[in-house]
GROMACS .gro file of C-alpha atoms in nm:
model
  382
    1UNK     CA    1  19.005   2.998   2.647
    2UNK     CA    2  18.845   2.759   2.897
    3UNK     CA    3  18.809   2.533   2.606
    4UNK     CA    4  19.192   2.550   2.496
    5UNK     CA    5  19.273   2.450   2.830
    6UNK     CA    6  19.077   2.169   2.802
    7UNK     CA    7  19.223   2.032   2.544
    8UNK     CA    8  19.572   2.091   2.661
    9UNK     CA    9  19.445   1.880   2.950
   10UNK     CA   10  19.318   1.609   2.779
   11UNK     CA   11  19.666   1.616   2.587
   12UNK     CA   12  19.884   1.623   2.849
   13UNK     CA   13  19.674   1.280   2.993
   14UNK     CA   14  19.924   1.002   3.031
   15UNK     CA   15  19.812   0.738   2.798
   16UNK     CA   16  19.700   0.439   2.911
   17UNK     CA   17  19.890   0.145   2.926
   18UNK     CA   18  19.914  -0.152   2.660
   19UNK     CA   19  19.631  -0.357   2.838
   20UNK     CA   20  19.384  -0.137   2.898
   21UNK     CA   21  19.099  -0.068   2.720
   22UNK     CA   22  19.179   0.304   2.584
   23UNK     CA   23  19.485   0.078   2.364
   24UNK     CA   24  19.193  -0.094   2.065
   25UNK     CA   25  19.074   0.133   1.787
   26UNK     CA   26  18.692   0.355   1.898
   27UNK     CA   27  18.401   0.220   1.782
   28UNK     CA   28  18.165   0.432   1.621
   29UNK     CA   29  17.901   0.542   1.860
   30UNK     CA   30  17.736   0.881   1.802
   31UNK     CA   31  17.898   1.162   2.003
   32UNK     CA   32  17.695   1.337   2.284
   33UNK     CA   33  17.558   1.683   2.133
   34UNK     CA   34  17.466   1.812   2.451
   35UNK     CA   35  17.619   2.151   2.579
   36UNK     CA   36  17.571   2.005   2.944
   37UNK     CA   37  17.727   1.687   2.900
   38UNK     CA   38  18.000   1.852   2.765
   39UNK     CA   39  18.046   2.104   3.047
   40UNK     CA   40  18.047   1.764   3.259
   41UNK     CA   41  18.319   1.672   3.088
   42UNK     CA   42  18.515   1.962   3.117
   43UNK     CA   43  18.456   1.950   3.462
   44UNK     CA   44  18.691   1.637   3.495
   45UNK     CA   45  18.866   1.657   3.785
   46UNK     CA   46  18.606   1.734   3.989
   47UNK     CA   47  18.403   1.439   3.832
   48UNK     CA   48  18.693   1.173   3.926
   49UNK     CA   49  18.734   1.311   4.296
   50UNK     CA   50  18.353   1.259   4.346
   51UNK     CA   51  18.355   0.913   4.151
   52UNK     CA   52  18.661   0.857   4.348
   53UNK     CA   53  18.440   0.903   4.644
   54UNK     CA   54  18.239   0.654   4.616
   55UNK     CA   55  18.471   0.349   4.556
   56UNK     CA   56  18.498   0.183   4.941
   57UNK     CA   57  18.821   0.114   5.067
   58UNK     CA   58  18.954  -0.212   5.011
   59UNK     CA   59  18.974  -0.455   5.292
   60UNK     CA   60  19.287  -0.456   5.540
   61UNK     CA   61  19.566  -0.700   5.430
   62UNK     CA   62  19.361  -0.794   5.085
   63UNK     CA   63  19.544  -0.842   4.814
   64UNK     CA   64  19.491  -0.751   4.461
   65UNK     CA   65  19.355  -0.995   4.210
   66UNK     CA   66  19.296  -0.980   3.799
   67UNK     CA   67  18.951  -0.843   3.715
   68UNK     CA   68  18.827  -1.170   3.594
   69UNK     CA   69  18.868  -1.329   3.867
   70UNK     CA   70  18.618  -1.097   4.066
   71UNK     CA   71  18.403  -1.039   3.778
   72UNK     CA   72  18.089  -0.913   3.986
   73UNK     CA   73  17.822  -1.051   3.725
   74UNK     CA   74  17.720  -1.370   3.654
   75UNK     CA   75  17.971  -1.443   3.355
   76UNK     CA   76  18.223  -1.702   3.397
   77UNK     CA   77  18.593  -1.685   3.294
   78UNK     CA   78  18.826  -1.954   3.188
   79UNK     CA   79  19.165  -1.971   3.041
   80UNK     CA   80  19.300  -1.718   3.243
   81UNK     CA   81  19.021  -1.497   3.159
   82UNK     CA   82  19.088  -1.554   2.759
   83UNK     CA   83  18.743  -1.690   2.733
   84UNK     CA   84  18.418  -1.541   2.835
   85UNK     CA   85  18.111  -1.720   2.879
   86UNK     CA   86  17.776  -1.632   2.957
   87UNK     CA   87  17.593  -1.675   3.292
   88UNK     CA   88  17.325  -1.946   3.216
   89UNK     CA   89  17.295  -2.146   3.550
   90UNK     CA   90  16.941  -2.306   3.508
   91UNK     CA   91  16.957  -2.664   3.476
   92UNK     CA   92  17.332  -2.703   3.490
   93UNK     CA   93  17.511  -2.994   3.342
   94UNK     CA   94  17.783  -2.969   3.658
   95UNK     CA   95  17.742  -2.748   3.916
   96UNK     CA   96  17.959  -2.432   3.962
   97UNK     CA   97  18.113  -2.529   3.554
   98UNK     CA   98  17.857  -2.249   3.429
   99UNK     CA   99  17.739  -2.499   3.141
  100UNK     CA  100  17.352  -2.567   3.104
  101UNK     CA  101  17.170  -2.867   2.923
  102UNK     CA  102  17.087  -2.616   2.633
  103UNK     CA  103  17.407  -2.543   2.530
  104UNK     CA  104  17.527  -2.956   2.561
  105UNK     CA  105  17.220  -3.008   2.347
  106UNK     CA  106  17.338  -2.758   2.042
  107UNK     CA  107  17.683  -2.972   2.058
  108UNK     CA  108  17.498  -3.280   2.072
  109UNK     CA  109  17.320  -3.220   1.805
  110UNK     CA  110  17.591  -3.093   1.588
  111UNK     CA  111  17.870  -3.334   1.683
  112UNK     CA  112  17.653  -3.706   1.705
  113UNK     CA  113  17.514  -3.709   1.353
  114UNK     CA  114  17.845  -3.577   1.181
  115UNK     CA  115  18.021  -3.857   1.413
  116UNK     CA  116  17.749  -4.113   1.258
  117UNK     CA  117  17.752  -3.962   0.921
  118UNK     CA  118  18.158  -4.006   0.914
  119UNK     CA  119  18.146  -4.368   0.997
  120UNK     CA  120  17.839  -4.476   0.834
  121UNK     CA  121  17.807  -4.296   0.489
  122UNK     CA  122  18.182  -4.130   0.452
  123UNK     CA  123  18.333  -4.498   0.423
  124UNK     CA  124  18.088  -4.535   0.091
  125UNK     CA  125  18.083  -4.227  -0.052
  126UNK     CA  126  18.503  -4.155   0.002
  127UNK     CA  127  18.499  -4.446  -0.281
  128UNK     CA  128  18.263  -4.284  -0.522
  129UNK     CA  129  18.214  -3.926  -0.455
  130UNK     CA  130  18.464  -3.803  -0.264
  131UNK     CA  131  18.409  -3.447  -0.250
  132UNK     CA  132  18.097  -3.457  -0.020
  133UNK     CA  133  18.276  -3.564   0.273
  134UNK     CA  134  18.567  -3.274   0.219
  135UNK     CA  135  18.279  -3.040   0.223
  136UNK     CA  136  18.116  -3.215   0.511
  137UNK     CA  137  18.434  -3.187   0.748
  138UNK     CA  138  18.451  -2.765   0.611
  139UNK     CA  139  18.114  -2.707   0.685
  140UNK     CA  140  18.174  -2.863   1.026
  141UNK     CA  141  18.462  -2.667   1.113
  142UNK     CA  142  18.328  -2.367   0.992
  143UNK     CA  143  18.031  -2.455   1.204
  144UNK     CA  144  18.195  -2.537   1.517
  145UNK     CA  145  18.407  -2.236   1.519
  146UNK     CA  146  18.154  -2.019   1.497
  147UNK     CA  147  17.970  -2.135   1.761
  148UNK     CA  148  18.306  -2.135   1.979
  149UNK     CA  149  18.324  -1.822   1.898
  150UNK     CA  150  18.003  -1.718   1.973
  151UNK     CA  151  17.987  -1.884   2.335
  152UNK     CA  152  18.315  -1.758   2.473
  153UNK     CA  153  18.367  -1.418   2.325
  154UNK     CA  154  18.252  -1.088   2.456
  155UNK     CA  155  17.879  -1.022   2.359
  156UNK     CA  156  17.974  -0.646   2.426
  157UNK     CA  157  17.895  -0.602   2.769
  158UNK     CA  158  17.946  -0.238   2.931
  159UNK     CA  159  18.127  -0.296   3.287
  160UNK     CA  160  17.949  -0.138   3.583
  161UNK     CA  161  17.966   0.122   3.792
  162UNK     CA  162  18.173  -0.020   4.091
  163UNK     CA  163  18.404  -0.175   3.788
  164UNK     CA  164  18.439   0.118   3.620
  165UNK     CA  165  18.574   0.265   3.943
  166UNK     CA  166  18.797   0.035   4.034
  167UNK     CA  167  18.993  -0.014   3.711
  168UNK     CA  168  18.984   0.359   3.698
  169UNK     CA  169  18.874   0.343   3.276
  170UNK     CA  170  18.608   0.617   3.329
  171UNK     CA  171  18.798   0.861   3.116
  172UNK     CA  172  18.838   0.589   2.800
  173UNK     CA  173  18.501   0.487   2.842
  174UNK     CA  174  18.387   0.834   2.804
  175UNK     CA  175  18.627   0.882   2.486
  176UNK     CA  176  18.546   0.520   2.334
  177UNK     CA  177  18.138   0.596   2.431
  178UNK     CA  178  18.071   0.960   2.349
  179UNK     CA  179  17.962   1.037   2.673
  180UNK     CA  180  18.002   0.973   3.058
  181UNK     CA  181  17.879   0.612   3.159
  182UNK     CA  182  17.842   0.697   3.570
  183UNK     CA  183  17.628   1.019   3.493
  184UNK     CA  184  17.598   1.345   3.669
  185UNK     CA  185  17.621   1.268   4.039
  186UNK     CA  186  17.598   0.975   4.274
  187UNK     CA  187  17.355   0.797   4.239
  188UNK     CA  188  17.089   0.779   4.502
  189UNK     CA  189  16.961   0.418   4.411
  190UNK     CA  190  16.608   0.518   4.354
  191UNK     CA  191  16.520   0.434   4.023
  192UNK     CA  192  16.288   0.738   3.949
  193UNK     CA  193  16.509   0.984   4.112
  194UNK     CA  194  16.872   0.846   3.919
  195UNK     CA  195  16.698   0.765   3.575
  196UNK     CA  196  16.576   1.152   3.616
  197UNK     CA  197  16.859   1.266   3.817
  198UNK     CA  198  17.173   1.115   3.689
  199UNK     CA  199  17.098   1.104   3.281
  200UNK     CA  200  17.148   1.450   3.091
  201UNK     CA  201  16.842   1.589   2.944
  202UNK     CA  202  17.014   1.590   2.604
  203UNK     CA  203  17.075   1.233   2.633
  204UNK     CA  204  16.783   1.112   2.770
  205UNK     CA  205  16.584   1.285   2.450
  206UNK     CA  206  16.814   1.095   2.232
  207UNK     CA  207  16.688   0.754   2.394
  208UNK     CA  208  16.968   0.688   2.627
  209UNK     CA  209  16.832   0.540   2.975
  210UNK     CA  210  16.968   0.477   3.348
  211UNK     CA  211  17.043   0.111   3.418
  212UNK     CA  212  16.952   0.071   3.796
  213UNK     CA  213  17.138  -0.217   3.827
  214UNK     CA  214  17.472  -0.159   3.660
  215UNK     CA  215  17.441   0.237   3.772
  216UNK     CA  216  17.535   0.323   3.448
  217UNK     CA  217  17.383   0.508   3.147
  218UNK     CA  218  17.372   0.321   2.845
  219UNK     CA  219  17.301   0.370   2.488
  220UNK     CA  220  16.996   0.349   2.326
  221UNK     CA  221  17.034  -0.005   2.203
  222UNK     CA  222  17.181  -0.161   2.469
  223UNK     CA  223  16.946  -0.373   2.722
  224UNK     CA  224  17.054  -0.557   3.080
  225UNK     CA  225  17.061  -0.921   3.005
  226UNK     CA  226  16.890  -1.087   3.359
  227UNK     CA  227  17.055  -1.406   3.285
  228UNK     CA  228  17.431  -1.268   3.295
  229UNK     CA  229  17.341  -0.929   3.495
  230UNK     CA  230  17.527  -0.711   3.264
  231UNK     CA  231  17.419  -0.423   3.026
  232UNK     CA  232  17.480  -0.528   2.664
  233UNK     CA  233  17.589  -0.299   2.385
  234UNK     CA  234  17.329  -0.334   2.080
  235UNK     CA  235  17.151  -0.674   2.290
  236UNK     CA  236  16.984  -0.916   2.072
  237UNK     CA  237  16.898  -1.162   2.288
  238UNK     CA  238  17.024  -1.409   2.590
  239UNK     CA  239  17.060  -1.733   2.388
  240UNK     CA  240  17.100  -2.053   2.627
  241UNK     CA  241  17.168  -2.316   2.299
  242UNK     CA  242  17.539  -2.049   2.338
  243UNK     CA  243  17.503  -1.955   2.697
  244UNK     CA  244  17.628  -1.623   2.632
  245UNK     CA  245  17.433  -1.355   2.547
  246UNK     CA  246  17.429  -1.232   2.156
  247UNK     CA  247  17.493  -0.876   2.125
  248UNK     CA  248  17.712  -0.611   1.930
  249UNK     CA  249  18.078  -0.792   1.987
  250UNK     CA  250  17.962  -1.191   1.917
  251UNK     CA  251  17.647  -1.102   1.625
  252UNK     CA  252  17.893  -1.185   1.349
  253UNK     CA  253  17.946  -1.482   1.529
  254UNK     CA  254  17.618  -1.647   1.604
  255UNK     CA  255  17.480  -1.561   1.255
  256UNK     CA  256  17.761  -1.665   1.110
  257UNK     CA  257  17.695  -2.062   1.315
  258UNK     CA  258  17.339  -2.045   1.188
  259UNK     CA  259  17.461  -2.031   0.839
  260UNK     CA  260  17.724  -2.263   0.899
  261UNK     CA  261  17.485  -2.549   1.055
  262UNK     CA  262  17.222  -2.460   0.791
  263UNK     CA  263  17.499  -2.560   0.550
  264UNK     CA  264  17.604  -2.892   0.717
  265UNK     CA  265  17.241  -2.974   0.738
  266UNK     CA  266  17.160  -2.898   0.383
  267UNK     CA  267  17.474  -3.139   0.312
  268UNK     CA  268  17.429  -3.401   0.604
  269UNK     CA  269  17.052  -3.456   0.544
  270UNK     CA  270  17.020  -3.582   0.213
  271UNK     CA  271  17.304  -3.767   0.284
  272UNK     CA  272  17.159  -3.960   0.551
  273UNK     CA  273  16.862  -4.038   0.348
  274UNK     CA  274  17.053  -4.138   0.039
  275UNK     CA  275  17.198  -4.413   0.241
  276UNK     CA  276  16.844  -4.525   0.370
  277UNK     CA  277  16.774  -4.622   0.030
  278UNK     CA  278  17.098  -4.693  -0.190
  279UNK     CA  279  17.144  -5.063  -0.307
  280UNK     CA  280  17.129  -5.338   0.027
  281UNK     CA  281  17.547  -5.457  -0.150
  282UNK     CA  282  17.611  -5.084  -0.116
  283UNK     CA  283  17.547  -5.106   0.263
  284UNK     CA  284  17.699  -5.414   0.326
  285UNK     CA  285  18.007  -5.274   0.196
  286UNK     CA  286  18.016  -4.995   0.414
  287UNK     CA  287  17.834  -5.143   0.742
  288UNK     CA  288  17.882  -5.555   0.727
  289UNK     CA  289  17.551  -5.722   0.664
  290UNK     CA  290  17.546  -5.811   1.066
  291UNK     CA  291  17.435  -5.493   1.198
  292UNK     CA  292  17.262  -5.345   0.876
  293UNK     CA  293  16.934  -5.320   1.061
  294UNK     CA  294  17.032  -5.174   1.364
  295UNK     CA  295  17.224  -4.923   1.215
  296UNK     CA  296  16.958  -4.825   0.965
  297UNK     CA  297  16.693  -4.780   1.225
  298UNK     CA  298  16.963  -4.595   1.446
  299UNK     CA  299  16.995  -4.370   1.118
  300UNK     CA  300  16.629  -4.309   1.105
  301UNK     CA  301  16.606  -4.179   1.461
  302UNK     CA  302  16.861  -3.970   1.425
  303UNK     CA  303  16.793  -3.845   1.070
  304UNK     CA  304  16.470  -3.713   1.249
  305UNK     CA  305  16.598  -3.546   1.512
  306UNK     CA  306  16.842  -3.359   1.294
  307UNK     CA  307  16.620  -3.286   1.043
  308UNK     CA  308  16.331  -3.117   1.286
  309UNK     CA  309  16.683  -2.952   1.499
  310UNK     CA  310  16.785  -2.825   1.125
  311UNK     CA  311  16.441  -2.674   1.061
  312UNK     CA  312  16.457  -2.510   1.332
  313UNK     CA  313  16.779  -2.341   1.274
  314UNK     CA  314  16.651  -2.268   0.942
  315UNK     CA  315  16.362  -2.068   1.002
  316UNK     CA  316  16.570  -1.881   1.302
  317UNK     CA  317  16.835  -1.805   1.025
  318UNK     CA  318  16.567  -1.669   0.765
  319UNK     CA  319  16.408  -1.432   1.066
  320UNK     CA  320  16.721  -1.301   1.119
  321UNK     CA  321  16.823  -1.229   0.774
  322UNK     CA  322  16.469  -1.062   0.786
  323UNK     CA  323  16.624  -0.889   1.072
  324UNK     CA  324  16.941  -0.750   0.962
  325UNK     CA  325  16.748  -0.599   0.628
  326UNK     CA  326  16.542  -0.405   0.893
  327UNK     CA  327  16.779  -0.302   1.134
  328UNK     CA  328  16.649  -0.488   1.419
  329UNK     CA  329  16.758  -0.653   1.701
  330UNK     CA  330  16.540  -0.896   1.850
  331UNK     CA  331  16.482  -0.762   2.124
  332UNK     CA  332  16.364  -0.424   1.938
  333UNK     CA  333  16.101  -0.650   1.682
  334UNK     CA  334  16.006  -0.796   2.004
  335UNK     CA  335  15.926  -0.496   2.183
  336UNK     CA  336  15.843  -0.329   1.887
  337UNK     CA  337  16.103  -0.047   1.941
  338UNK     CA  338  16.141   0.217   1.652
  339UNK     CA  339  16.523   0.198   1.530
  340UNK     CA  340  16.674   0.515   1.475
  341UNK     CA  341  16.973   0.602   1.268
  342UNK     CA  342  16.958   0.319   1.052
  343UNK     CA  343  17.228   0.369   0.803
  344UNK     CA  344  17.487   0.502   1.111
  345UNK     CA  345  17.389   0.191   1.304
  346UNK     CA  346  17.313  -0.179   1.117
  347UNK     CA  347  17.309  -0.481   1.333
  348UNK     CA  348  17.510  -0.732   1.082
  349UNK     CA  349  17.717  -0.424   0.857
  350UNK     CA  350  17.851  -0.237   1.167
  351UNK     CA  351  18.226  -0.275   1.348
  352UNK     CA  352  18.201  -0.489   1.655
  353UNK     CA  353  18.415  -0.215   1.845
  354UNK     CA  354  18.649  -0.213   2.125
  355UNK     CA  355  18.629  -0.442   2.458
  356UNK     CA  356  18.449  -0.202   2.724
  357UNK     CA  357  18.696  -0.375   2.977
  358UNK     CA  358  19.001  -0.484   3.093
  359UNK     CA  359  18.958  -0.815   3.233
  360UNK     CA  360  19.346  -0.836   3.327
  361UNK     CA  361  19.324  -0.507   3.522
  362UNK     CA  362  19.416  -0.530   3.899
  363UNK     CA  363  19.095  -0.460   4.152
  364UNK     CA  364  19.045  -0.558   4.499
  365UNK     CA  365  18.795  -0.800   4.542
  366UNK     CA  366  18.554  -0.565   4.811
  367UNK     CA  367  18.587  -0.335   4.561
  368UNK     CA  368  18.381  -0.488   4.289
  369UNK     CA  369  18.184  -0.754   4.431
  370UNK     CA  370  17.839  -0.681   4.591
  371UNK     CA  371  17.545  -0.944   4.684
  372UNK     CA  372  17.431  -1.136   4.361
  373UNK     CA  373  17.049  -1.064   4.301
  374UNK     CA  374  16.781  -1.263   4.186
  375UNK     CA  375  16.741  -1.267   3.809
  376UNK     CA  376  16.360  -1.124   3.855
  377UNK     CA  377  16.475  -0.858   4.089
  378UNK     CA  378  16.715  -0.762   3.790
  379UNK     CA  379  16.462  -0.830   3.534
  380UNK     CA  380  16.248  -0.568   3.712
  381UNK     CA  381  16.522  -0.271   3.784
  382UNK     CA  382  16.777  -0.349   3.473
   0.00000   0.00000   0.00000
């Protein structure tokens, strides 16, 4: 009976509205088994009036703003929160643009030689083989839309606490998630006491841990990131050549740039050194005698630089084809975590899944923000 009830409860739930979260299709995370958890569940209303609890009233007179706009984490938002980037502030480019030297350099590096390649070997080749440069400008697109992709999309990351209360998404987080992100309780911010305290016993058994920085519980595979202070859903790594960190939501992404640069290497490369030594009337054609010198010297240097960039990338896209047949993350191969659940859970073959959060919800600003910490401090808690 007490079960038929709640399910006429969870039926009669007003369903959320078209920008929130509970609106984009479950992804497939393994439901909690665990006779307490679901007895927590049960238990809602009680749950949301002490969760409800904690959430501090908002300021007098403040008004409310979109959640992107107080994100509390070190992730940057742009395009009226349409794009999400990662929070890589060492050795910014501009201050306060969120946009690091790393992450110029993997443009740089990508956009100079295709520039030179267009107006030094394209004007030759377009005469005699003019396929080369059509696959030249795909592989570039293909290469630079990846990596757009992969800098300002979600990586996956699972909002915390103090957001989860004030969007009020605690009830689709615990349908899209299999289980209750904020725990049993309020937390007591020890980090002994909670990770003991506030995760099930079921759960805990089944590898799933207590963030002490988020105050959240998070899956099994999902790591805080101390460069964008945010727990990650299946975390990879924090990549600075993206600034954004590569995780569950932006892995198709990032491996599908390495194979896209690998492919405009492989075709840029050659290309560059075919021109080093083609015919001296050949160059002249294309170039003008004038500045045939300069420009072959300026091809060298950067015929070097790409090619040791390109080897780079090439190795890094091998070890991760290495990874995806294993199941790893990086972070797990690293660490040398066992994977469980292989076949349920692949790194490269799985659904990216839903968007944890509504970046358009309203929040007040008191509500979500706290004091940033230092990236060690959340290196050593997270």
């Amino acid at each position: 009976d007490e079960a038929d009830a709640a399910e006429r409860g969870r039926g009669n739930a007003v369903a959320p509205a078209p920008e929130t979260i509970g609106n984009r299709s479950p992804q497939r995370q393994p439901k909690a088994a665990s006779a307490a958890a679901a007895d927590a569940l049960k238990s809602g209303g009680s749950r949301e009036r002490l969760c409800a609890s904690e959430l501090p009233a908002p300021a007098p007179g403040e008004t409310p703003v979109r959640l992107h706009k107080a994100w509390p984490s070190r992730n940057k938002f742009y395009c009226s929160g349409s794009l999400m980037m990662g929070g890589e502030s060492e050795f910014p480019v501009v201050g306060g643009f969120n946009c690091s030297w790393a992450n110029c350099c993997a443009w740089s590096c990508i956009l100079l030689p295709t520039l030179c390649f267009f107006v030094t070997v394209a004007p030759y080749l377009w005469s005699s083989f003019v396929v080369l440069p059509i696959i030249v400008v795909a592989a570039l697109a293909s290469t630079v839309s990846f990596l757009f992709l992969a800098c300002c999309s979600d990586p996956g990351v699972i909002p915390r606490r103090e957001v989860i209360l004030a969007t009020a998404c605690q009830e689709q987080l615990t349908e899209l998630l299999g289980y209750n992100p904020l725990g049993v309780g309020t937390p007591a911010h020890d980090k002994g006491l909670d990770r003991e305290r506030m995760v099930p016993p079921e759960l805990r058994q089944r590898g799933y841990n207590w963030c002490h920085t988020c105050e959240i519980i998070r899956p099994p595979r999902a790591s805080h990131c101390p460069e964008c202070d945010n727990c990650v859903m299946r975390f990879d790594h924090h990549c600075p050549f993206v600034n954004n960190c590569v995780g569950q939501r932006n892995y198709h992404f990032f491996i599908g740039f390495l194979t896209s640069v690998c492919c405009l290497a492989v075709v840029v490369l050659p290309s560059f050194a075919w021109s080093m030594f083609r015919e001296r009337q050949g160059l002249q054609v294309s170039i003008g005698a004038g500045g045939e010198d300069v420009v072959k010297y300026a091809l060298i240097a950067v015929g070097i630089a790409v090619g040791i960039a390109a080897l780079c990338l090439c190795n890094l896209w091998m070890y991760h084809l290495w990874l995806i047949l294993k199941g790893k993350t990086t972070k797990e191969h690293l660490k040398g975590r066992r994977v469980e659940n292989f076949d349920q859970e692949p790194t490269f073959c799985a659904p990216r899944g839903p968007q944890l959060f509504d970046q358009y919800a309203w929040v007040h600003r008191s509500q979500v923000t706290r004091p940033p910490r230092p990236a060690a401090a959340v290196a050593r808690h997270g």
